mmCIF file of C-alpha atoms and ligand atoms in Angstrom:
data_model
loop_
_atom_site.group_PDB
_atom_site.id
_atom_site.type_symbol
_atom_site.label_atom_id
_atom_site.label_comp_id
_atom_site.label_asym_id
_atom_site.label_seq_id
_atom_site.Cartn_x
_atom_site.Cartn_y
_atom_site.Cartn_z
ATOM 1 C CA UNK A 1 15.398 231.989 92.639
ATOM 2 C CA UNK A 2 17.280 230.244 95.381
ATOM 3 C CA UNK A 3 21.084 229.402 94.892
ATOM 4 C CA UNK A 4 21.946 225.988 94.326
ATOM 5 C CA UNK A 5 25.698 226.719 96.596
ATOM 6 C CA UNK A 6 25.535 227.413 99.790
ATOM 7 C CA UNK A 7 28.841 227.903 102.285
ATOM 8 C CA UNK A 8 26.214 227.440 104.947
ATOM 9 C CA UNK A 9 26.589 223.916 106.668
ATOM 10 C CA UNK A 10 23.046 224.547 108.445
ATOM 11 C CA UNK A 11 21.522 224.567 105.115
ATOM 12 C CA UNK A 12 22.989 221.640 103.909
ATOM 13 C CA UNK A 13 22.417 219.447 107.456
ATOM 14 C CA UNK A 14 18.322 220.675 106.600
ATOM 15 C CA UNK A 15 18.123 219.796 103.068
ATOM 16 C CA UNK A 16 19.363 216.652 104.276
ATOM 17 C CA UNK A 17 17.193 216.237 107.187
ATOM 18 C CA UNK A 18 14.365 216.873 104.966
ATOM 19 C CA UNK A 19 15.252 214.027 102.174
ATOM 20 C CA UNK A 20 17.177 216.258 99.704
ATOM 21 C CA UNK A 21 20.722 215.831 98.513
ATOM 22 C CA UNK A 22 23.774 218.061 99.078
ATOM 23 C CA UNK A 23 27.242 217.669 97.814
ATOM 24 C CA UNK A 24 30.019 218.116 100.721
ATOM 25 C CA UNK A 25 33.154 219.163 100.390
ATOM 26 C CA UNK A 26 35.610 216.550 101.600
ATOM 27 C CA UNK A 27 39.248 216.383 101.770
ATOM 28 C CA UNK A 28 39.511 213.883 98.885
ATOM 29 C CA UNK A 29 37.064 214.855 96.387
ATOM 30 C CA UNK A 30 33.101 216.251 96.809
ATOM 31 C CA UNK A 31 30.485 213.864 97.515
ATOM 32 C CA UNK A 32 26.706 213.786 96.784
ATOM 33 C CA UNK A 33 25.149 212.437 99.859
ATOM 34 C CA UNK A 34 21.506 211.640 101.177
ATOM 35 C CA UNK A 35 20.770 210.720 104.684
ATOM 36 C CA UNK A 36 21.573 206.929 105.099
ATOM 37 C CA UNK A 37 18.404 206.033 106.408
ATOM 38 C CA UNK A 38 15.923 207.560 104.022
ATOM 39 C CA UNK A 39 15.407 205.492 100.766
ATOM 40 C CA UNK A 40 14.325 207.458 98.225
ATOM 41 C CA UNK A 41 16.939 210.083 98.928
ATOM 42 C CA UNK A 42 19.513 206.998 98.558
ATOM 43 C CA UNK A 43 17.936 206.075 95.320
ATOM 44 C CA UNK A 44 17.642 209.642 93.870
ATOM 45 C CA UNK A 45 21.967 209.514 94.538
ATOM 46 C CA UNK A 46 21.623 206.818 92.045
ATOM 47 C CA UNK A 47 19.605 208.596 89.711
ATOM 48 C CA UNK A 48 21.123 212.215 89.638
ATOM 49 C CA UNK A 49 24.683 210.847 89.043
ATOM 50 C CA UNK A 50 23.034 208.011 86.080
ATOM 51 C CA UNK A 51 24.852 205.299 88.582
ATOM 52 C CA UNK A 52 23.426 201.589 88.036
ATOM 53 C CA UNK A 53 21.672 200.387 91.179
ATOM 54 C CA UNK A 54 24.158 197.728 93.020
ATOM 55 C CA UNK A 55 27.200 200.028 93.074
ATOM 56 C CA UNK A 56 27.398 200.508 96.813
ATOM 57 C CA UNK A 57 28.022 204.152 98.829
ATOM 58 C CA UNK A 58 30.267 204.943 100.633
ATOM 59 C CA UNK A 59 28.696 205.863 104.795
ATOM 60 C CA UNK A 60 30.450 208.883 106.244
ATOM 61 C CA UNK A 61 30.317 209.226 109.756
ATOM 62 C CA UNK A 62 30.518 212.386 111.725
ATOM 63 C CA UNK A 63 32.794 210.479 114.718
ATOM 64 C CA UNK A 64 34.795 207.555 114.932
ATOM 65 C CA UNK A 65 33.312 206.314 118.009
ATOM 66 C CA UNK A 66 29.394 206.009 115.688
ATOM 67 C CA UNK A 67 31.542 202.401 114.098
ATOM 68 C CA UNK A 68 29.704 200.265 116.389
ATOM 69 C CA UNK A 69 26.134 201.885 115.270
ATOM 70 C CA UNK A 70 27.325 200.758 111.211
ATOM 71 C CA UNK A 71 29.169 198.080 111.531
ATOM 72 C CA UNK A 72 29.257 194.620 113.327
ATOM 73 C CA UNK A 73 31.900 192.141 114.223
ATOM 74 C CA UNK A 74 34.603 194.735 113.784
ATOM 75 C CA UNK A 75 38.040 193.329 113.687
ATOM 76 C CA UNK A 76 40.873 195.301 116.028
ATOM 77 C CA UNK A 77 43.049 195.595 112.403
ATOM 78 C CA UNK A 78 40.019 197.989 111.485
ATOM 79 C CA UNK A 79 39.756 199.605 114.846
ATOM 80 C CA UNK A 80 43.959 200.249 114.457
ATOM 81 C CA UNK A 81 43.533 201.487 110.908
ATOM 82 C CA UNK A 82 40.610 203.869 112.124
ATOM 83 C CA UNK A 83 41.944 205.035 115.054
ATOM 84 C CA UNK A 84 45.272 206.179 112.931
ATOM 85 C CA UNK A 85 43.492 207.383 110.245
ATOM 86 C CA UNK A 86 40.010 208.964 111.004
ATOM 87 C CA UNK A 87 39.228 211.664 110.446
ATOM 88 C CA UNK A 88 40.840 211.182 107.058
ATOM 89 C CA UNK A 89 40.860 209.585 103.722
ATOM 90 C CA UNK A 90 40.244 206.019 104.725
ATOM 91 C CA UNK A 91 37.249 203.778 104.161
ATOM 92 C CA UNK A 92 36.925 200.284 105.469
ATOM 93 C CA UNK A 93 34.646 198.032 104.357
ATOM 94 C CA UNK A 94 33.288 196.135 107.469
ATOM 95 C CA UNK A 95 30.070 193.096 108.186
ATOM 96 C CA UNK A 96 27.084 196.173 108.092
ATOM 97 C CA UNK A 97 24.881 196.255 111.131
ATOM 98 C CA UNK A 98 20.704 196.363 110.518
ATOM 99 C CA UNK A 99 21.280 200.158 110.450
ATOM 100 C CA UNK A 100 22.777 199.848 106.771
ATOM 101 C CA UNK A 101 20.347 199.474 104.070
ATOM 102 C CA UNK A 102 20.143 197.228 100.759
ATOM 103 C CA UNK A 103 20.309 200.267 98.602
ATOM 104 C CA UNK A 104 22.803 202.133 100.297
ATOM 105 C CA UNK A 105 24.954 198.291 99.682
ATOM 106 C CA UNK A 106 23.686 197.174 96.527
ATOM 107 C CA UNK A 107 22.830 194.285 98.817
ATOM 108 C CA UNK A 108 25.939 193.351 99.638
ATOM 109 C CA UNK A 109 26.356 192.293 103.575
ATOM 110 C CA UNK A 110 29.361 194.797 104.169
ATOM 111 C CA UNK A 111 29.774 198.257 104.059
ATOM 112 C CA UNK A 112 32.341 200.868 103.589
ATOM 113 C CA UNK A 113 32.621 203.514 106.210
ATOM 114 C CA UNK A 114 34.569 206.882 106.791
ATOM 115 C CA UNK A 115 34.335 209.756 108.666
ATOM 116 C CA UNK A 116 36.146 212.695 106.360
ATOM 117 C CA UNK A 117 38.647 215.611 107.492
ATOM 118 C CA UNK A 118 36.877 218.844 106.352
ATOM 119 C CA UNK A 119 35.125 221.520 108.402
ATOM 120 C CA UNK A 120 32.780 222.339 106.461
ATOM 121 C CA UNK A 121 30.871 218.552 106.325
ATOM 122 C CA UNK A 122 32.028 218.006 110.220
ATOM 123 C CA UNK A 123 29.570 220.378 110.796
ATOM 124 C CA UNK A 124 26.725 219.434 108.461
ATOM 125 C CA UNK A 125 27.509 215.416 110.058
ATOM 126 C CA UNK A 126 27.136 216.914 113.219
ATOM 127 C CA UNK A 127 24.036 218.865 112.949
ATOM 128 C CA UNK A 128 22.662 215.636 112.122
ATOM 129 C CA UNK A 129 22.929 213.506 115.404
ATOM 130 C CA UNK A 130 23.569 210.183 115.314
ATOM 131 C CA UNK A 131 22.222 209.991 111.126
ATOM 132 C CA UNK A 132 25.233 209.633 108.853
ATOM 133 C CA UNK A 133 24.898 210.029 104.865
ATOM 134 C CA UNK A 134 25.412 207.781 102.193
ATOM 135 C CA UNK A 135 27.594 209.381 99.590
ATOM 136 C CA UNK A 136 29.414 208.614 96.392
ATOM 137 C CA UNK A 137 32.097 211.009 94.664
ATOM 138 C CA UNK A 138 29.751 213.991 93.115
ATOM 139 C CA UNK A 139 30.388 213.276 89.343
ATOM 140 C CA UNK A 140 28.379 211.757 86.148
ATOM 141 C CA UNK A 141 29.003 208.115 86.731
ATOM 142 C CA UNK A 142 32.084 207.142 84.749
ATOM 143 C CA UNK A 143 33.570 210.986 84.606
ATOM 144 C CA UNK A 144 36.321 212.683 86.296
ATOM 145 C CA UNK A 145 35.814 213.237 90.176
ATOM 146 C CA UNK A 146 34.733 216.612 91.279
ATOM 147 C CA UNK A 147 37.613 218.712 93.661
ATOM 148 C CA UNK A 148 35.412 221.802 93.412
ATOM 149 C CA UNK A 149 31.999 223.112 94.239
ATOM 150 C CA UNK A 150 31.999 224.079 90.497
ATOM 151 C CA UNK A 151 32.819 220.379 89.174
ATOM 152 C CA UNK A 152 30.693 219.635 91.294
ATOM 153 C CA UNK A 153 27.481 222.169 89.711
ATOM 154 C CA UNK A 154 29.486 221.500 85.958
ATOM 155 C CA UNK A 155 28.327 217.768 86.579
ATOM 156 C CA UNK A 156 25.290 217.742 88.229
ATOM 157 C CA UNK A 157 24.045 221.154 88.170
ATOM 158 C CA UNK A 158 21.099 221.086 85.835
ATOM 159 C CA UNK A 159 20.224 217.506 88.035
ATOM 160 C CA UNK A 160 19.705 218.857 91.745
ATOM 161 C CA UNK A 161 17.106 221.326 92.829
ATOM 162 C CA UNK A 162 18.014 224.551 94.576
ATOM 163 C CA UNK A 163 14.214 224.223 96.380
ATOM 164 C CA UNK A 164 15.494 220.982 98.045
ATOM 165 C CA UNK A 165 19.485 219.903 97.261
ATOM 166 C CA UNK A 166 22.530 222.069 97.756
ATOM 167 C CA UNK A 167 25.628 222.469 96.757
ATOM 168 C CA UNK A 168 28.047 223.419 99.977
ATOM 169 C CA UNK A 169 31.091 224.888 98.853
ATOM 170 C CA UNK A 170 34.381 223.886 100.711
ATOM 171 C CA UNK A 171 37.057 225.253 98.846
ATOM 172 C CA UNK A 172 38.876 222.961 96.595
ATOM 173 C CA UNK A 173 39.948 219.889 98.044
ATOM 174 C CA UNK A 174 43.805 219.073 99.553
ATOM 175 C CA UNK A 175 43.852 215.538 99.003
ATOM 176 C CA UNK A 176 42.981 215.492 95.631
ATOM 177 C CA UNK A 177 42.122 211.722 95.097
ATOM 178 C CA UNK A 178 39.690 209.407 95.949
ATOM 179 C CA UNK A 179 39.904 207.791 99.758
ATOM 180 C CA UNK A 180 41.977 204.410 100.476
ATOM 181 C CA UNK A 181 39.177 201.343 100.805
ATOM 182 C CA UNK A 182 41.190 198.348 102.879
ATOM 183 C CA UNK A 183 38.462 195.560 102.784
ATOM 184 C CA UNK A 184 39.007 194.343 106.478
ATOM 185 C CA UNK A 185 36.409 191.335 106.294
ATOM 186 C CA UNK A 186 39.029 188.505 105.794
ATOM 187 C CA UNK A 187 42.760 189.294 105.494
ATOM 188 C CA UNK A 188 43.147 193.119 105.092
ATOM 189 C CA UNK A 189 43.499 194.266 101.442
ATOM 190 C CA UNK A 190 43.442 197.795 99.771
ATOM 191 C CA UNK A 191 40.922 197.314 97.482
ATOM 192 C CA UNK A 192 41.545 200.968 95.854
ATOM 193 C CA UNK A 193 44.856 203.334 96.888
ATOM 194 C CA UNK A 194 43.672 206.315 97.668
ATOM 195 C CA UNK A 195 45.043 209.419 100.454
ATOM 196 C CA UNK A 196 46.284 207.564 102.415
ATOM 197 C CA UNK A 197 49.146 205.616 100.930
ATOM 198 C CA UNK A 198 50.341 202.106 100.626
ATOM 199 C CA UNK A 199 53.228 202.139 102.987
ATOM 200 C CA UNK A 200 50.991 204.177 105.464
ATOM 201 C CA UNK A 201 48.161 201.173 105.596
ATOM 202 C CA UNK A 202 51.073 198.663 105.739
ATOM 203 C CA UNK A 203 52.570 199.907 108.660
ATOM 204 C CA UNK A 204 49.142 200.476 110.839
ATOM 205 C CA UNK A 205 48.243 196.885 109.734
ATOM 206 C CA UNK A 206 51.931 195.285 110.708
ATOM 207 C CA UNK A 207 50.732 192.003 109.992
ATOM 208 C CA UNK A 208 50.179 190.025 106.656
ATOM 209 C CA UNK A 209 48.001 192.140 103.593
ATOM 210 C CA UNK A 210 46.136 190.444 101.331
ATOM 211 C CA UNK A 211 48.106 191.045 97.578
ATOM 212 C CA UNK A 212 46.486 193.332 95.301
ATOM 213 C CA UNK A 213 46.634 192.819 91.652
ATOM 214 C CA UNK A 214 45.873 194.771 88.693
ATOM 215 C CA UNK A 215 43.712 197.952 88.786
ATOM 216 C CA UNK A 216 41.299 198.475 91.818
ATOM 217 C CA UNK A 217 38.596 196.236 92.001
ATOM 218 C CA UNK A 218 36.303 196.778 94.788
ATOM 219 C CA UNK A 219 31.988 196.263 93.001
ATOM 220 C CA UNK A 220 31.153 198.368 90.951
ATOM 221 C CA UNK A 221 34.309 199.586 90.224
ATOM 222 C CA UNK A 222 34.946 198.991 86.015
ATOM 223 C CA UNK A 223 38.286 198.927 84.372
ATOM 224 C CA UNK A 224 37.260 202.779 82.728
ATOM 225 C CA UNK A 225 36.135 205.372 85.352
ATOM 226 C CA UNK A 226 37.684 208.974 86.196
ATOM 227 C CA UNK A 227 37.718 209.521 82.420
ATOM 228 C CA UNK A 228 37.703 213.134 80.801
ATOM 229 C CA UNK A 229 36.362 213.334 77.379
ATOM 230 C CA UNK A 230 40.138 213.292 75.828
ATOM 231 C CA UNK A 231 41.917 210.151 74.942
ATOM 232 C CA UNK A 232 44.174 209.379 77.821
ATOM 233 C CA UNK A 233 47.258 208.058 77.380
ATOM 234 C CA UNK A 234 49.907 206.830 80.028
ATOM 235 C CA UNK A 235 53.643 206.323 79.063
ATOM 236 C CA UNK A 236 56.870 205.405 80.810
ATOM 237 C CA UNK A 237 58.819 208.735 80.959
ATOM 238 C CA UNK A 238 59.100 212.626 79.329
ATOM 239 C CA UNK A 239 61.053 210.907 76.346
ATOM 240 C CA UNK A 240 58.242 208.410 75.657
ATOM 241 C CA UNK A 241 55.339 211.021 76.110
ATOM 242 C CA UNK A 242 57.490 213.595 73.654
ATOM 243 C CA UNK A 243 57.759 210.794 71.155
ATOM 244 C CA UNK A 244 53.783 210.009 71.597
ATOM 245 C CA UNK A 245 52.869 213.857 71.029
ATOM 246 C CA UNK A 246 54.643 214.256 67.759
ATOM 247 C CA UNK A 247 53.026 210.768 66.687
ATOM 248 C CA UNK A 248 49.846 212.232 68.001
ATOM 249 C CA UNK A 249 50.159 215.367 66.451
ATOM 250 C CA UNK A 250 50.352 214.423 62.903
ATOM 251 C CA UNK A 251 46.457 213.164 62.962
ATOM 252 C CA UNK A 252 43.463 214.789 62.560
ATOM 253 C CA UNK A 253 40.416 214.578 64.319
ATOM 254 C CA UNK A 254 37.262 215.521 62.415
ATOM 255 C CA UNK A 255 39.228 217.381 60.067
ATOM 256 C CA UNK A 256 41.385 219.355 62.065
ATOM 257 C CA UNK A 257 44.918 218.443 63.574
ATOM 258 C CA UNK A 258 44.722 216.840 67.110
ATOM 259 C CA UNK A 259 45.775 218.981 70.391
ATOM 260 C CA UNK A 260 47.863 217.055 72.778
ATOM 261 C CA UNK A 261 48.690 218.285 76.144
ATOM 262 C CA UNK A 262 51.494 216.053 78.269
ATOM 263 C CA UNK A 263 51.061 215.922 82.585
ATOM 264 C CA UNK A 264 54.095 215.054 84.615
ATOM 265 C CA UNK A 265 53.496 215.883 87.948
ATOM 266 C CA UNK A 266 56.212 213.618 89.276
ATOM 267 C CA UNK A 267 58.479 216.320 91.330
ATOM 268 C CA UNK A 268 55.801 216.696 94.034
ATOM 269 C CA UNK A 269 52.925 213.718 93.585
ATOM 270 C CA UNK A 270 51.004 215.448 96.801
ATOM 271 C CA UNK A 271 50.351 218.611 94.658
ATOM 272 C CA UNK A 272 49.389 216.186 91.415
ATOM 273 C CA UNK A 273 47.049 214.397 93.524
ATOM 274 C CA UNK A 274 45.460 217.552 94.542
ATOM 275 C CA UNK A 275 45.311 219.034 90.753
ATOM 276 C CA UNK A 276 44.993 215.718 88.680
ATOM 277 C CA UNK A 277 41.272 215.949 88.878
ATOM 278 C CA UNK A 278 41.296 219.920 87.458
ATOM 279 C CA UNK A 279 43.892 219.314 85.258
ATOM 280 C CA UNK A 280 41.990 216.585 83.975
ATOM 281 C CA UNK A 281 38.757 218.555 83.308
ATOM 282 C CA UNK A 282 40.640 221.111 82.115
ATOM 283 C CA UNK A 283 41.968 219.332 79.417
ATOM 284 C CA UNK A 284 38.143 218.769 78.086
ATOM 285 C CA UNK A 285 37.473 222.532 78.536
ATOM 286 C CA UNK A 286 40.293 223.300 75.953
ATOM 287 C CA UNK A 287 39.501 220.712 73.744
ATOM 288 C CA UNK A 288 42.466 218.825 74.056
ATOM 289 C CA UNK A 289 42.424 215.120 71.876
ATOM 290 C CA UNK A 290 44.762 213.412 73.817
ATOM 291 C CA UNK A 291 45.869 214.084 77.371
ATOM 292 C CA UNK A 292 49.179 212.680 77.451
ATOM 293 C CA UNK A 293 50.635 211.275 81.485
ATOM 294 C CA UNK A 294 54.242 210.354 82.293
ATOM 295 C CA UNK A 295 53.464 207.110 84.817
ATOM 296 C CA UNK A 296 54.257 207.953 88.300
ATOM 297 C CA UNK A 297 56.821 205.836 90.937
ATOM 298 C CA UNK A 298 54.449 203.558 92.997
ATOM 299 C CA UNK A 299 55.244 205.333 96.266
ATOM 300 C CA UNK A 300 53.812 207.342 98.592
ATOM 301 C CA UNK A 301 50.073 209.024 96.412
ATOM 302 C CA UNK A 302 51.604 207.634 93.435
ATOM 303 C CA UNK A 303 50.079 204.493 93.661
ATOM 304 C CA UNK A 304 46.812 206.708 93.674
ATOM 305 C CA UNK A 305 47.658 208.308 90.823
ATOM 306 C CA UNK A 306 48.703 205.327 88.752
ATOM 307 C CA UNK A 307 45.340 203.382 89.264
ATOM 308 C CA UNK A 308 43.312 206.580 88.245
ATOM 309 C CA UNK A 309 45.508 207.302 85.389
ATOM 310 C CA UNK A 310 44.968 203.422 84.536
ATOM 311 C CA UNK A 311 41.573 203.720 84.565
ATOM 312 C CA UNK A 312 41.035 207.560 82.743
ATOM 313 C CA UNK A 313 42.899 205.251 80.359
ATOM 314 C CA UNK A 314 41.261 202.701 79.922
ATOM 315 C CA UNK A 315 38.023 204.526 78.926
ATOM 316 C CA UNK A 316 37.157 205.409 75.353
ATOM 317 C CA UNK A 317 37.123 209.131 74.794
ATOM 318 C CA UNK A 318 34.338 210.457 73.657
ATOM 319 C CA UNK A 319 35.550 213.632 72.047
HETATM 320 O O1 LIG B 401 37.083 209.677 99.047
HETATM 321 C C1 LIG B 401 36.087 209.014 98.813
HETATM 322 O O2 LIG B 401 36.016 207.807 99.074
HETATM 323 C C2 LIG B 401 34.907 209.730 98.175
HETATM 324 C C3 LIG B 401 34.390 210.781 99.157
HETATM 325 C C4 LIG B 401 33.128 211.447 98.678
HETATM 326 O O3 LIG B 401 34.208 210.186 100.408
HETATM 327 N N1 LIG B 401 33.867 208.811 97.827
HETATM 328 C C5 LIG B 401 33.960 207.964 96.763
HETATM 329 O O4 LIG B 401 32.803 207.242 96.546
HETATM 330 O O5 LIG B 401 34.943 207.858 96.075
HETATM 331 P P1 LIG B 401 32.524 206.414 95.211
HETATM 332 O O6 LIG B 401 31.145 205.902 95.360
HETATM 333 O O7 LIG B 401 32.811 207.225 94.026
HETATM 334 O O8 LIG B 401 33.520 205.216 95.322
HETATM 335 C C6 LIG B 401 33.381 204.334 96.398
HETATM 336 C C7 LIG B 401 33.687 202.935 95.996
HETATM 337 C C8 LIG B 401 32.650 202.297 95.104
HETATM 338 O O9 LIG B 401 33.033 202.312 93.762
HETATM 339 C C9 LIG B 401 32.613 200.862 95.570
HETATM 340 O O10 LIG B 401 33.382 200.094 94.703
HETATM 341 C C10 LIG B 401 33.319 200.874 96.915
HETATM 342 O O11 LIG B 401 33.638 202.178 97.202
HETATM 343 N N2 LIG B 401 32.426 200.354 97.946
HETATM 344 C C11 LIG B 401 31.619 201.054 98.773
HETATM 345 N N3 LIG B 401 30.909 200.224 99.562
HETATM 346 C C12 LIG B 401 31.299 198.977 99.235
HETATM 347 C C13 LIG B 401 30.915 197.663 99.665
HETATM 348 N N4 LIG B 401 30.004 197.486 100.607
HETATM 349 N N5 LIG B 401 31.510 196.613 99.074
HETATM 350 C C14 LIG B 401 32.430 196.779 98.109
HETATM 351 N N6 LIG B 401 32.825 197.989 97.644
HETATM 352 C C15 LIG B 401 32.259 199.060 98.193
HETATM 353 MG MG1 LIG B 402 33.334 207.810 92.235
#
């Protein structure tokens, strides 16, 4: 029987070609794509992953210079924040040129675009020409986002078909979280933090930034998403997350006492961005309850880390 991973980007560029899927490795987090342009391979993203039709994909681009071929009446903020930032963990949503399908937008006008940093996917996007792929993070819809070729087959495995799909394994990812989406139709706004922080976006833009409030909110993004199966919890510091695991502690949970594991990654929030994901999965592997997190500053991927610990949060387990 044929292997569902592959390290072989020529493998992955065909399945493609031919209308399957194959998750890439990426520097934020593994995506399942399907080549842009062909429809039912859009619409089987949808159904592999269980994600409700009108959540738009994300287009990834093999070069920066393909904008013009996605995108129309590009503004030169976007062109700055690209030019900084691509190949990298940015995606800006942009007016979509004719190329850009209903179901690869939900039907929205705009699109997001991004052409990732990983060697591995540079060379299935270039193997394919001038195409580019839809993709969307390579996870259940609603679960924790895949940093791994093995997320990736834990998730979706039993969905994709080694005759068609692949799995192309990367490595684990560096970034760790999702990429930054500034919304650059009107005034720019970062509709989700992501690798490429705050400050960073603020200082390509150097002009006025739209506010943003509350947790991300670009469609189709709900209040609970990145969520492991364990209850996650979010306090203010190590004292408050002590205090919650001794309160925890003393329940049961279908007749046995709870297990409670507390994350602080706050010494070094590049290496908890890269290991949140894991850490998080891990957690469900070891049947921890209650995954405790100690909030991180909002600087630098912290702000990344605070809106997916929000949202993890936000979810009800379903341990
Ligand atoms: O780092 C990433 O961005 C990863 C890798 C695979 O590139 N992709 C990713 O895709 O996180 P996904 O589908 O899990 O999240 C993308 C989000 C969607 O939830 C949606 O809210 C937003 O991007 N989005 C994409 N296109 C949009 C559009 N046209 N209008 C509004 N929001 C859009
Ligand atoms: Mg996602």
């Amino acid at each position: 029987m044929r292997e569902l991973v592959t390290t072989d980007p020529a493998r992955a560029a065909e399945c493609l070609g031919n209308g399957g899927l194959a998750a890439l490795p990426t520097e934020t987090v593994y995506g399942l794509a399907a080549d842009a342009e062909q429809v039912a391979a859009v619409r089987r993203v949808f159904a592999v992953k269980g994600r409700p039709a009108g959540h738009p994909l994300i287009v990834h681009l093999g070069d920066p210079a393909a904008l013009d071929d996605w995108a129309v009446e590009i503004p030169e903020v976007a062109r700055d924040l690209v030019a900084a930032c691509w190949p990298g963990p940015l995606t800006v949503l942009l007016r979509r040129s004719p190329r850009v399908s209903d179901d690869v937008t939900g039907g929205r006008d705009t699109v997001g675009l991004r052409v990732p940093a990983h060697p591995g996917t540079a060379g299935v996007l270039a193997r394919l020409g001038d195409r580019a792929v839809a993709a969307p993070s390579a996870n259940r819809f609603g679960r924790v986002s895949p940093t791994s070729a093995g997320h990736v087959v834990a998730d979706l495995g039993d969905r994709l078909d080694a005759h068609r799909d692949c799995v192309l394994d990367g490595g684990p990812a560096t970034i760790g979280v999702e990429s930054t989406i500034v919304d650059c139709t009107g005034v720019p706004q970062i509709l989700r933090p992501g690798g490429i922080s705050t400050d960073a976006i603020e200082a390509i833009v150097a002009g006025p930034l739209a506010p943003r409030s509350g947790p991300s909110r670009a469609a189709g993004m709900l209040a609970g998403h990145y969520a492991p199966r364990a209850a996650v919890h979010v306090v203010a510091g190590p004292d408050a997350a002590a205090a919650l695991e001794r309160a925890l502690t003393g329940r049961t949970v279908a007749g046995r006492t709870a297990t409670v594991r507390i994350i602080d990654g706050r010494d070094d929030l590049v290496a908890w961005a890269r290991t949140l994901y894991a850490d998080l999965r891990r957690a469900d592997d070891d049947g921890i309850d209650h995954v405790v997190a100690v909030r991180p500053p909002a600087e630098g991927l912290g702000h990344a880390l605070r809106d997916r610990l929000a949202k993890a949060a936000a979810s009800a387990p379903t341990r």
